[in-house]
Each structure stands twice: as C-alpha cells, then as structure tokens.
Amino acid sequence: MSDQYDIIIGLEVHVQLQTKTKLFCRCSTTFGASPNTQTCPVCLGMPGSLPVMNREAFQLALKTACALNLNVPRFTKWDRKNYYYPDLPKGYQISQFDLPMSEDGFLLIRDPKGQFEPKKVGIIRAHLEEDAGKSMHDEVAGKADTRIDLNRTGTPLLEIVSQPDMRSPLEAKAYLNELKLILTYLGVSDCNMQEGSLRVDANVNLHIKSEEPKKVATPIVEIKNMNSFRAVERAIAYEATRQYDEWQETGKTIKDAPKTTRGWDDAAQITRPQREKEESSDYRYFPDPDLAPVTTTAEEVEAIQNALCELPMAIRDRLHDGYGIPEYDADVIVNQGQIAVDYYEALALKTGDAKMSSNWVQQDVLRVLKERDLEFDQFPITAERLATLLKAIMNKEIDTTRAKDVFTQMLESDKDAPTIMAEMGIEKVDDSAIDDLAREVLEANPKAVEDLKNGIQKAVGALIGQAKKKNPNIDPGTFRAKCIELVKDM
Amino acid sequence: MALYEASATQLLSQLESGEVTSVEVTKACLEQIRKHDGEVGAFLKVMDDKALAKAEEVDKKRKAGESVGMLAGVPVAVKDLLCTEREVTTCASKMLENFVPPYSSTVVKKLEQADAVIIGKTNMDEFAMGGSTENSALGKTRNPWNTSLVPGGSSGGAAACLAARMVPLSIGTDTGGSIRQPASFCGVVGLKPTYGRVSRFGLIAFASSLDQIGPMARTAEDTALFLEAMSGYDPNDSTSANVPCPLFTQTVDKPLEGLRIGLVKEHFGEGLNGEVEKAVREAVAVYESMGAKVVDISLPHNKYGIATYYIIAPSEASSNLARFDSAHYGHRCDEATMLEELKAEEDALRAAGKEAELKKLDTPLIRMYRKSRAEGFGPEVKRRIMLGTYTLSAGYYEAYYLKALKVRRLIREDYDKAFKSVDIIMGPTAPNPAFAAGSKTNDPLAMYLEDLYTVTANLAGIPAISVPCGMTSDGLPVGVHMQAPALEEDRLLRAAYMFQKATDWHSKSPSM
Ligand SMILES: [Zn+2]
C-alpha cells in the first residue's frame, strides 16, 4: 500500500446464527417483526426469569468452529459482561470471557487476481454471546425520547476475532468475503449486513518504517458502524492515511495513547471519533451462576467435523483442477454460493464442455440475475434445460449469437431450446448446403476473394453477413472455414 | 385444638375425612391473621378473596370425589420474592413496589397444582439481604414470642406467620441461612434443600449460586410433605438437579439406625450464647439416648465461611440487581426534577469556569440510573451492591472473587471428608436467640455473624435444617442445626422427626 508504513488490521466479526429461537429462550428470531412482539420474561430479563441454553445455537457454533479450524475445548462456560445501557434489559450480557467455546484457528485467503499473496489469517477465538436490543432515538418535535425494541435481545451471536494478520484493505475484504462464504455454505448464518446479521469492527494501526528505532506503531483505532464490505475497505484505507497524517503531526505512538473508537461515516466517507460509552469500560466479568457449564466431547466435535460440507476453498480447487477452468472462473462461481456451484457442475457434466459452461454461468446467467435482482435459486432455467441449448451450439445447430436469442426466450417461457429453435426455424445446415452457399457468395464478391487470397482474413466477415441473410441457420465458423478452403483452390 | 393450630398433616386428614372444609380452615387462618398481624406484621399482602375462592374450589372437587393435589385445601404463605402471576411481588423493596409479574414461579405453580391455598405474601429483608427483616422497605415484622424482638431474616415474615399460628406452611428462601436462622428465632422448622432440588425459576435472585427455596413448617412431617410438593427438576432452570425426587412423606417416620452425629468443635467456641449451647447439647444428648453416636469432627475452612459468603453473595447480587435500572424495571425518579437539578449543576459549573468537572457531569441517562437506584434501594442493598461491584472490578477480581471461589471449593471438600465419618453434622443454627429490634441495625458486621453456622451449607450446596430444640430462660426458642450430604434431605427429615417424637419443643407456641 505504501512505502512509508504497513497497515496492521485485525477484524472482529459478529455473526448472527440462523436459529429459529433465541440463545436462552424460545422466542422467535425472525427479523422485522413489530417492536417487542418477540419477547418473553427471559429475554426481557424480568425479575425471577432464568436463561436456558439453546442447543441448536451451540451446534451451529461448533460447526463454524470446525470450519475455521478452531480448537474446541472440552469445557466452556458462560460469563456475565456487566454494563448499563437501555437496550440491555438485564444490565449484563451473557457472553464468554476466559473460556470461549473455540479458539486458535485460521482462515486461508487467496486473491484470484493475484493482488496479494495467499495467506493464513489467524483466528484468536470464536465465542457465543447474546445480542442486545435496539435503541431508536426519536427526536421529533423537540422531544428526546428513546424507544427500545427488544426483539433482537438474546439472538445468538458468534463473535469471531482474528489476529492482526491483514496488511491491506483488500486483504481485509478478502477475509470477510471468505468468512461470509463459509458461513453461508455452512448454513449457519444468512450474513445479511443490512439486517445486522453480520457486523464488523476493525482494529487498525500502522507500523511506520523509520530508521530509529526500526519501526514505530501508531495507536490502535477500533472502527465501528461499517455496514458493507466496501465500507470496511474504504474505512481502513481512510484510517491508514489519517493515522499517518496524525503521526506526522503529533508523533504519538501506541505507547502514548490507548485504543480509541471511531465510527465510519459512510456519507462523508470519513471516520469520526465516537463518544465513549461510559467512562472506562470495566465489565466486571464473572461466571454466570444461572447457567451450567457446557461440555463437548471429542467424539461430538469429530462427528461435526465429518459431517461438514465441502468448503469454498476446496470447491475452488476442485473446479480448477477437476474441470480445468481458470482459478478466476472457479472463484466467480464459488462466490455465488453452493447453488451456483451445483448449477455449474450439472451444466458442465451435461455439456461436457467445462469452460463453455463456465462462460455461460458467469456471463449470461449472472447478468440475468443482476438485471432482474434475483437470487441464484430463483434463476428460471434449470441446468438441464440450459445444457440442451449449449449442446446445440456445440453441435453447430445454432450459432452463439442466435443462441442468446433462444436463451432470452427460454427465460420468458418454460419451452425447451429445441422447441424455441424449431419455432424460430433454426436447424442445422448440412455441409453441402454450406458449400453451395459459400460458392455463391464468393462468386458474387470477387473483391473479397482477392483480399482473402492476399491474406486479409477480415474480408470474410462481410461474406458471413451476406450468407446469413440468405440462410440465417448457417454456422458462421463452418461457413468461414469453407470460404477460406474454397478460396485456396480458386 | 383450634384449626389454625393444626399441622398441615392433621388438616389434610381432617379434610379427607370431611370433618372440616378448606373454607373453614382458610377462614380460621385469615381470622388469625386479621387478629394478630397488626402486631406481628408477617404479611405484606393477604389474598383473602383468591384464597377463599381456591378453598371453595378444592372443597367442591373433594365433594365430587375428584382427585386432588397433595396439599389440597391447606393454606400456604409465600415469601414475597417468589413471583406470583398478576399479584404484586415486591421483594420488600421500593424498587418493586408495583411490580406485577406476568408469570408465577415454578414453585408457586407446583403449589397451585398441589391444590394448596395461597393465602398471602410474607415480609422479608429487602431482596433477601439481612438477618432480621428490619431491612424491609415495606413494613416491620416482629417476633411473635416477643414483639420487641426481631423474627430473624430474611424469611422473617415466613417464620413469624408460622409461629403466630396464622398458617401451617410457609415458603422461605435461603441464601446464607435465611430460612434456618428465622426458623430458629421463631421456634419453627426450616429446611434449606440441596442446591438444585427446588427450581429457582421465578425467584427474584439475590445470589444465584447460593439461593435456594425451601419449606418452613412446625413439624418434620409437614416439612417433608411441603418439600415433596415443591421439589423436582425444572427444564426452565438449568441449575436444577435432574434427579428423581424422593417421596419424603413415606420415609420421614423411619428412625435412623446407628446414626453418627458429627459435632464441629469450632461451632461451640467463642461467640456462642451459653443458653443456646446448652439447648443444643441437650438435643444431642436426646439423640445419644436414642442410640446415636457422637463423633468430633473438624471443618477447618468453615471459619472463612462468612468472608467467602460476603464476597460471592454481593458479587452476584450486584449483577442480579443491575436489571433494576428504572429503564425496564423498578422505581423511576421524577424526571423533570432530575433534569432541573442536572441543569442547575451544569450552570453552576459553567459559571465557575470548571470545564473539567463539567465534562464529568452525568448525562441525563446516567443521572436517571443513579437517582432512581439511589431512591429505590435501601441501605443494606446499596452496601452489598457496592461491595460486589468492588470485588468484581478489574484489579480486585482475582484477589477477592476468584479467591473466594477457591475457598468455597475447600469448604465443600471439608464437608465431603467429614461426611465419610458421620451421617449428620449437628450444631447451633444461630449463635444467639432472637435479638432486640434495632440492636444491630447500625452494626452490619454483627448482623452478618448471625449467619456464622449456616452460610457454609449454601456455599457447599448441601441441605440443612433447623429444628426447635429448647428455650432460653427468657422463653425464646432455640434451634438445632443439622446438615447432610447433597440430596440427603430425607436423612434430615427423619432425624428431625425422631427428635420431635421424643420431645415437644416444636409444639410450644407463643402466647398471643
Ligand atoms: Zn424470549
């Protein structure tokens, strides 16, 4: 990024686990319900209520831990993190402090464009905790009311804390992207940033290259409020420049200043200092006496490990090595999720042409999805039906340009490619007909024949155009080859 | 015998035979409350109408030959920190003066299923913190044996209503001795079950790892009956013990053969009132006369019990009571006044040019928390919140809280070792008989020492019982304390029954 400094980046990611019910009660976790309708005495922290752990949430967390190569200790417990905030009804959050349910793993990141070297990003820990509610500040008509919605309170979160192993905004984005892919492949979270299912805080500082004493570290800044990966990338880039400028101005290093918190202002594209919650944050962690500790056996972890689905990185390698498509292609397909991978594989196997299948998925299928704002599983043409079209191209029954028209019609109806082709009068032209047509066109264009003789290949383009007018079904490739062959003998 | 004097077991047999109706029994109890509670102050609330309606319902069921629960028609009093659906549950605090829970605690539900008649909610020390029921923000409770004395605490109301013959059964809770010490002061039986034996769901927590709900009654049989009705695994409480609940009523009258009683020599040392000691030693002699063997034992870490307790309990309390922030629950200060005050302070600081202090001034939210909690909590609760906040804070956690957890483990190990050579550990429940109201309110440490013999059972999670075993020369009851290994409540109940067969201390009642 810079010759003057290295950017040191660590990420804390809060992932909302996709359970039907909350972490310590049986309330629904559905997003978007009217305020305070998905609550009960337990998640409202009502006097006398007691939490009971949701096994499903713990299982999802274990699954994630296995996928992120984390160690799962035999014994984990729940701690209380005490602080006052109106969206925290009990006055403490149930979390995990010194004995998290998993620790010490890593995530591999790789850039198919080769903009950074592949690397292992260390993961310090992943622990479970309950979410807080939401405060909505209502300042209409000079009032300073705050309304509290506790629907989200008690939703299971997995906090995944990375080592400060990333060195550029691009690496940070790649880490987040890979993490999100893994979580969605595992089906443990929908990772919807808009709905707050995935929240990212970034810890950023610089190691400035200087002669004495070797290198200088700037104070660590925690950046909050980033609600897209793009925002994360930009916030980190902004922060790097800002910290460098500040260092030049003040000379303050990590030894002079404690960690501070800044919020990303997406509209202004800058980070701003955030008002610290309350004084210093002494959370007075201690083991939650209302919850029994949780033990996990090695067999249980092994069973989960064995039942784990194929992970994105492995699929990329398999697509690249097994189907022979470029790494970049494999990356694009895998990034679309498991359904895209399944679709691609079905298409490639049916057509027998892996690269062509990859091109169609990447260009045509994805374009349609984007234009129509659809998810992959909503794509109207099945792999089997698309395969018949691609086979027709391969058999030279139809040229690529007209195949795209057929494709468009397939999107609109549930008719198969052969039906649409028949309706459009598309049929394979046999060799003798092409031969006749080529001779006819060549005779009518002596100038073009002359050019071709002189090796001006592009002259054939105009001939194809004329031929197509006479018979739209001709395969341009076959026709071109025929023309060149005939000219040689002329 | 008047109906209000009868035990629950006696009442049940009379109700079964049709000699009396639950309405009659309930009316007798209500009448007794009406007559004496002005003086005793055991109840914060008496639910006349509901109680009579329930009594009527049970009578009807009985008459129709329908099956009824094991406490059918028997009046029961409930300590006011157990949530009762649609009935104010106050914890004797201004904080919760108007708190109406939308649910009942598991224990109350079990009582309802057992067809008990819930007659009212009893007074207590605020949030169960205290040893004399003088910390109640909502009223005074007096000892029926002498109304210038305290009934003990924190289940003071629960014990006093039993002693005053207002009700045959009463639920208490015990965090460091809060069932047993008032039982001892009031001359009734109080049992703290094994931690996890009774569900804590719906118990407004003081110290979650120590709190346990337990039965209070006048006889061992009633205690067995009541414990059986309230015990059992509850999936809503993850600390509840998933073990079958024994039928205590069926074993309570079986004498314990070859009983080995452990006496802890430290329990009979300095600080123990002579008359209490005499009564307890005589109780031990009664057992010996029945063939029990006395063994001297040592619980070397017992002496750290109070210190350990006063770190762990306030730590948990400081966190448990955080929810009373007045944003969700609890008393809220007058906001307009609060904002005015804040504004005045701000103006004064600004006028004085004190910029630094201005920055430190509360935000309205913080001031709302501060002021509401300052107004809502009483001094003892505040003291313990402060203590707990301190012991949990960074830099002190290891020196206090973690160390206390280690000592707690040692205390538990002492018990494990002791119970290899004895069946029951016996001693005084409290070092003194009931003391004069107001005599210890300004000396919290002296008050804390009243729990000297009882706290370790909570720290170890084992069951313990206090049984009336004598009287002082002033005519005040004295209790003998018995402890058994975890889940061995039946042993305690059988021992208590043996004693009550041989003596009549439990049938003594105060003249009212
Ligand atoms: Zn809930």
PDB file of C-alpha atoms in Angstrom, chain B residues 285-406:
ATOM      1  CA  ALA B 285     -27.992 -35.947  74.247  1.00  0.00           C
ATOM      2  CA  VAL B 286     -31.537 -36.828  73.202  1.00  0.00           C
ATOM      3  CA  TYR B 287     -30.143 -38.408  70.055  1.00  0.00           C
ATOM      4  CA  GLU B 288     -27.498 -40.234  72.036  1.00  0.00           C
ATOM      5  CA  SER B 289     -30.201 -41.616  74.262  1.00  0.00           C
ATOM      6  CA  MET B 290     -31.801 -42.991  71.096  1.00  0.00           C
ATOM      7  CA  GLY B 291     -28.586 -44.767  70.205  1.00  0.00           C
ATOM      8  CA  ALA B 292     -26.843 -42.190  68.059  1.00  0.00           C
ATOM      9  CA  LYS B 293     -23.071 -41.986  68.225  1.00  0.00           C
ATOM     10  CA  VAL B 294     -21.331 -38.623  68.543  1.00  0.00           C
ATOM     11  CA  VAL B 295     -18.112 -38.031  66.638  1.00  0.00           C
ATOM     12  CA  ASP B 296     -15.935 -34.930  66.932  1.00  0.00           C
ATOM     13  CA  ILE B 297     -15.070 -33.596  63.530  1.00  0.00           C
ATOM     14  CA  SER B 298     -13.321 -30.624  62.061  1.00  0.00           C
ATOM     15  CA  LEU B 299     -14.312 -28.361  59.224  1.00  0.00           C
ATOM     16  CA  PRO B 300     -11.085 -26.351  59.055  1.00  0.00           C
ATOM     17  CA  HIS B 301     -12.237 -23.914  56.364  1.00  0.00           C
ATOM     18  CA  ASN B 302     -15.570 -23.181  57.994  1.00  0.00           C
ATOM     19  CA  LYS B 303     -14.026 -20.142  59.648  1.00  0.00           C
ATOM     20  CA  TYR B 304     -13.714 -18.498  56.232  1.00  0.00           C
ATOM     21  CA  GLY B 305     -17.401 -19.069  55.532  1.00  0.00           C
ATOM     22  CA  ILE B 306     -18.638 -15.589  56.360  1.00  0.00           C
ATOM     23  CA  ALA B 307     -15.799 -13.874  54.493  1.00  0.00           C
ATOM     24  CA  THR B 308     -16.313 -16.085  51.453  1.00  0.00           C
ATOM     25  CA  TYR B 309     -20.047 -15.588  51.553  1.00  0.00           C
ATOM     26  CA  TYR B 310     -19.736 -11.824  51.791  1.00  0.00           C
ATOM     27  CA  ILE B 311     -17.675 -11.789  48.620  1.00  0.00           C
ATOM     28  CA  ILE B 312     -19.645 -14.229  46.497  1.00  0.00           C
ATOM     29  CA  ALA B 313     -23.161 -13.164  47.500  1.00  0.00           C
ATOM     30  CA  PRO B 314     -22.698  -9.406  46.956  1.00  0.00           C
ATOM     31  CA  SER B 315     -20.808 -10.027  43.704  1.00  0.00           C
ATOM     32  CA  GLU B 316     -23.712 -11.948  42.270  1.00  0.00           C
ATOM     33  CA  ALA B 317     -26.198  -9.530  43.796  1.00  0.00           C
ATOM     34  CA  SER B 318     -24.501  -6.518  42.203  1.00  0.00           C
ATOM     35  CA  SER B 319     -25.082  -8.130  38.821  1.00  0.00           C
ATOM     36  CA  ASN B 320     -28.521  -9.617  39.535  1.00  0.00           C
ATOM     37  CA  LEU B 321     -29.828  -6.272  40.718  1.00  0.00           C
ATOM     38  CA  ALA B 322     -28.496  -4.369  37.706  1.00  0.00           C
ATOM     39  CA  ARG B 323     -31.777  -5.002  35.897  1.00  0.00           C
ATOM     40  CA  PHE B 324     -33.492  -2.665  38.329  1.00  0.00           C
ATOM     41  CA  ASP B 325     -32.259   0.291  36.341  1.00  0.00           C
ATOM     42  CA  SER B 326     -35.648   2.007  36.130  1.00  0.00           C
ATOM     43  CA  ALA B 327     -35.434   1.841  32.339  1.00  0.00           C
ATOM     44  CA  HIS B 328     -37.119  -1.565  32.354  1.00  0.00           C
ATOM     45  CA  TYR B 329     -37.970  -2.409  35.935  1.00  0.00           C
ATOM     46  CA  GLY B 330     -38.110  -0.614  39.156  1.00  0.00           C
ATOM     47  CA  HIS B 331     -38.842   2.737  40.608  1.00  0.00           C
ATOM     48  CA  ARG B 332     -38.059   5.751  38.416  1.00  0.00           C
ATOM     49  CA  CYS B 333     -37.099   9.106  39.833  1.00  0.00           C
ATOM     50  CA  ASP B 334     -39.087  12.183  38.922  1.00  0.00           C
ATOM     51  CA  GLU B 335     -37.574  13.057  35.582  1.00  0.00           C
ATOM     52  CA  ALA B 336     -38.464  16.730  35.444  1.00  0.00           C
ATOM     53  CA  THR B 337     -36.854  17.360  38.831  1.00  0.00           C
ATOM     54  CA  MET B 338     -33.848  15.285  37.849  1.00  0.00           C
ATOM     55  CA  LEU B 339     -33.341  17.285  34.640  1.00  0.00           C
ATOM     56  CA  GLU B 340     -33.719  20.562  36.504  1.00  0.00           C
ATOM     57  CA  GLU B 341     -31.115  19.526  39.043  1.00  0.00           C
ATOM     58  CA  LEU B 342     -28.754  18.468  36.343  1.00  0.00           C
ATOM     59  CA  LYS B 343     -29.225  21.751  34.538  1.00  0.00           C
ATOM     60  CA  ALA B 344     -28.576  23.711  37.731  1.00  0.00           C
ATOM     61  CA  GLU B 345     -25.377  21.780  38.378  1.00  0.00           C
ATOM     62  CA  GLU B 346     -24.278  22.360  34.831  1.00  0.00           C
ATOM     63  CA  ASP B 347     -24.949  26.082  35.048  1.00  0.00           C
ATOM     64  CA  ALA B 348     -23.103  26.358  38.342  1.00  0.00           C
ATOM     65  CA  LEU B 349     -20.046  24.568  36.982  1.00  0.00           C
ATOM     66  CA  ARG B 350     -20.083  26.676  33.857  1.00  0.00           C
ATOM     67  CA  ALA B 351     -20.379  29.888  35.834  1.00  0.00           C
ATOM     68  CA  ALA B 352     -17.446  28.798  37.959  1.00  0.00           C
ATOM     69  CA  GLY B 353     -15.465  28.008  34.822  1.00  0.00           C
ATOM     70  CA  LYS B 354     -14.892  24.427  35.933  1.00  0.00           C
ATOM     71  CA  GLU B 355     -14.569  22.925  32.479  1.00  0.00           C
ATOM     72  CA  ALA B 356     -13.011  19.661  33.626  1.00  0.00           C
ATOM     73  CA  GLU B 357     -15.801  18.943  36.084  1.00  0.00           C
ATOM     74  CA  LEU B 358     -18.383  19.936  33.536  1.00  0.00           C
ATOM     75  CA  LYS B 359     -17.145  17.153  31.306  1.00  0.00           C
ATOM     76  CA  LYS B 360     -17.534  14.654  34.110  1.00  0.00           C
ATOM     77  CA  LEU B 361     -21.116  15.612  34.761  1.00  0.00           C
ATOM     78  CA  ASP B 362     -23.701  12.868  34.270  1.00  0.00           C
ATOM     79  CA  THR B 363     -25.613  12.520  31.052  1.00  0.00           C
ATOM     80  CA  PRO B 364     -29.364  12.607  31.720  1.00  0.00           C
ATOM     81  CA  LEU B 365     -29.467   8.831  31.240  1.00  0.00           C
ATOM     82  CA  ILE B 366     -26.736   8.163  33.779  1.00  0.00           C
ATOM     83  CA  ARG B 367     -28.316  10.584  36.206  1.00  0.00           C
ATOM     84  CA  MET B 368     -31.638   8.814  35.785  1.00  0.00           C
ATOM     85  CA  TYR B 369     -29.985   5.481  36.664  1.00  0.00           C
ATOM     86  CA  ARG B 370     -28.146   6.981  39.619  1.00  0.00           C
ATOM     87  CA  LYS B 371     -31.054   8.840  41.099  1.00  0.00           C
ATOM     88  CA  SER B 372     -33.619   6.116  40.571  1.00  0.00           C
ATOM     89  CA  ARG B 373     -31.415   3.484  42.136  1.00  0.00           C
ATOM     90  CA  ALA B 374     -30.438   5.802  44.973  1.00  0.00           C
ATOM     91  CA  GLU B 375     -34.119   6.330  45.738  1.00  0.00           C
ATOM     92  CA  GLY B 376     -35.273   2.774  45.123  1.00  0.00           C
ATOM     93  CA  PHE B 377     -32.791   0.688  47.100  1.00  0.00           C
ATOM     94  CA  GLY B 378     -32.391   0.606  50.857  1.00  0.00           C
ATOM     95  CA  PRO B 379     -29.039   0.979  52.648  1.00  0.00           C
ATOM     96  CA  GLU B 380     -28.228  -2.732  53.061  1.00  0.00           C
ATOM     97  CA  VAL B 381     -28.901  -3.444  49.386  1.00  0.00           C
ATOM     98  CA  LYS B 382     -26.725  -0.489  48.402  1.00  0.00           C
ATOM     99  CA  ARG B 383     -23.976  -1.666  50.729  1.00  0.00           C
ATOM    100  CA  ARG B 384     -23.916  -5.073  49.097  1.00  0.00           C
ATOM    101  CA  ILE B 385     -24.100  -3.727  45.557  1.00  0.00           C
ATOM    102  CA  MET B 386     -21.095  -1.534  46.357  1.00  0.00           C
ATOM    103  CA  LEU B 387     -19.249  -4.455  47.889  1.00  0.00           C
ATOM    104  CA  GLY B 388     -19.991  -6.704  44.932  1.00  0.00           C
ATOM    105  CA  THR B 389     -19.096  -4.068  42.372  1.00  0.00           C
ATOM    106  CA  TYR B 390     -15.799  -3.607  44.136  1.00  0.00           C
ATOM    107  CA  THR B 391     -14.927  -7.296  44.431  1.00  0.00           C
ATOM    108  CA  LEU B 392     -15.706  -7.926  40.761  1.00  0.00           C
ATOM    109  CA  SER B 393     -13.911  -4.904  39.375  1.00  0.00           C
ATOM    110  CA  ALA B 394     -10.735  -5.233  37.364  1.00  0.00           C
ATOM    111  CA  GLY B 395      -7.722  -5.445  39.605  1.00  0.00           C
ATOM    112  CA  TYR B 396      -9.641  -6.879  42.548  1.00  0.00           C
ATOM    113  CA  TYR B 397     -11.384  -9.801  40.894  1.00  0.00           C
ATOM    114  CA  GLU B 398      -8.519 -12.190  41.460  1.00  0.00           C
ATOM    115  CA  ALA B 399      -7.788 -11.075  44.986  1.00  0.00           C
ATOM    116  CA  TYR B 400     -11.396 -11.383  46.093  1.00  0.00           C
ATOM    117  CA  TYR B 401     -13.857 -13.150  43.853  1.00  0.00           C
ATOM    118  CA  LEU B 402     -11.534 -15.807  42.468  1.00  0.00           C
ATOM    119  CA  LYS B 403     -10.023 -16.434  45.860  1.00  0.00           C
ATOM    120  CA  ALA B 404     -13.484 -16.768  47.366  1.00  0.00           C
ATOM    121  CA  LEU B 405     -14.327 -19.391  44.731  1.00  0.00           C
ATOM    122  CA  LYS B 406     -11.233 -21.320  45.740  1.00  0.00           C
TER     123      LYS B 406
END
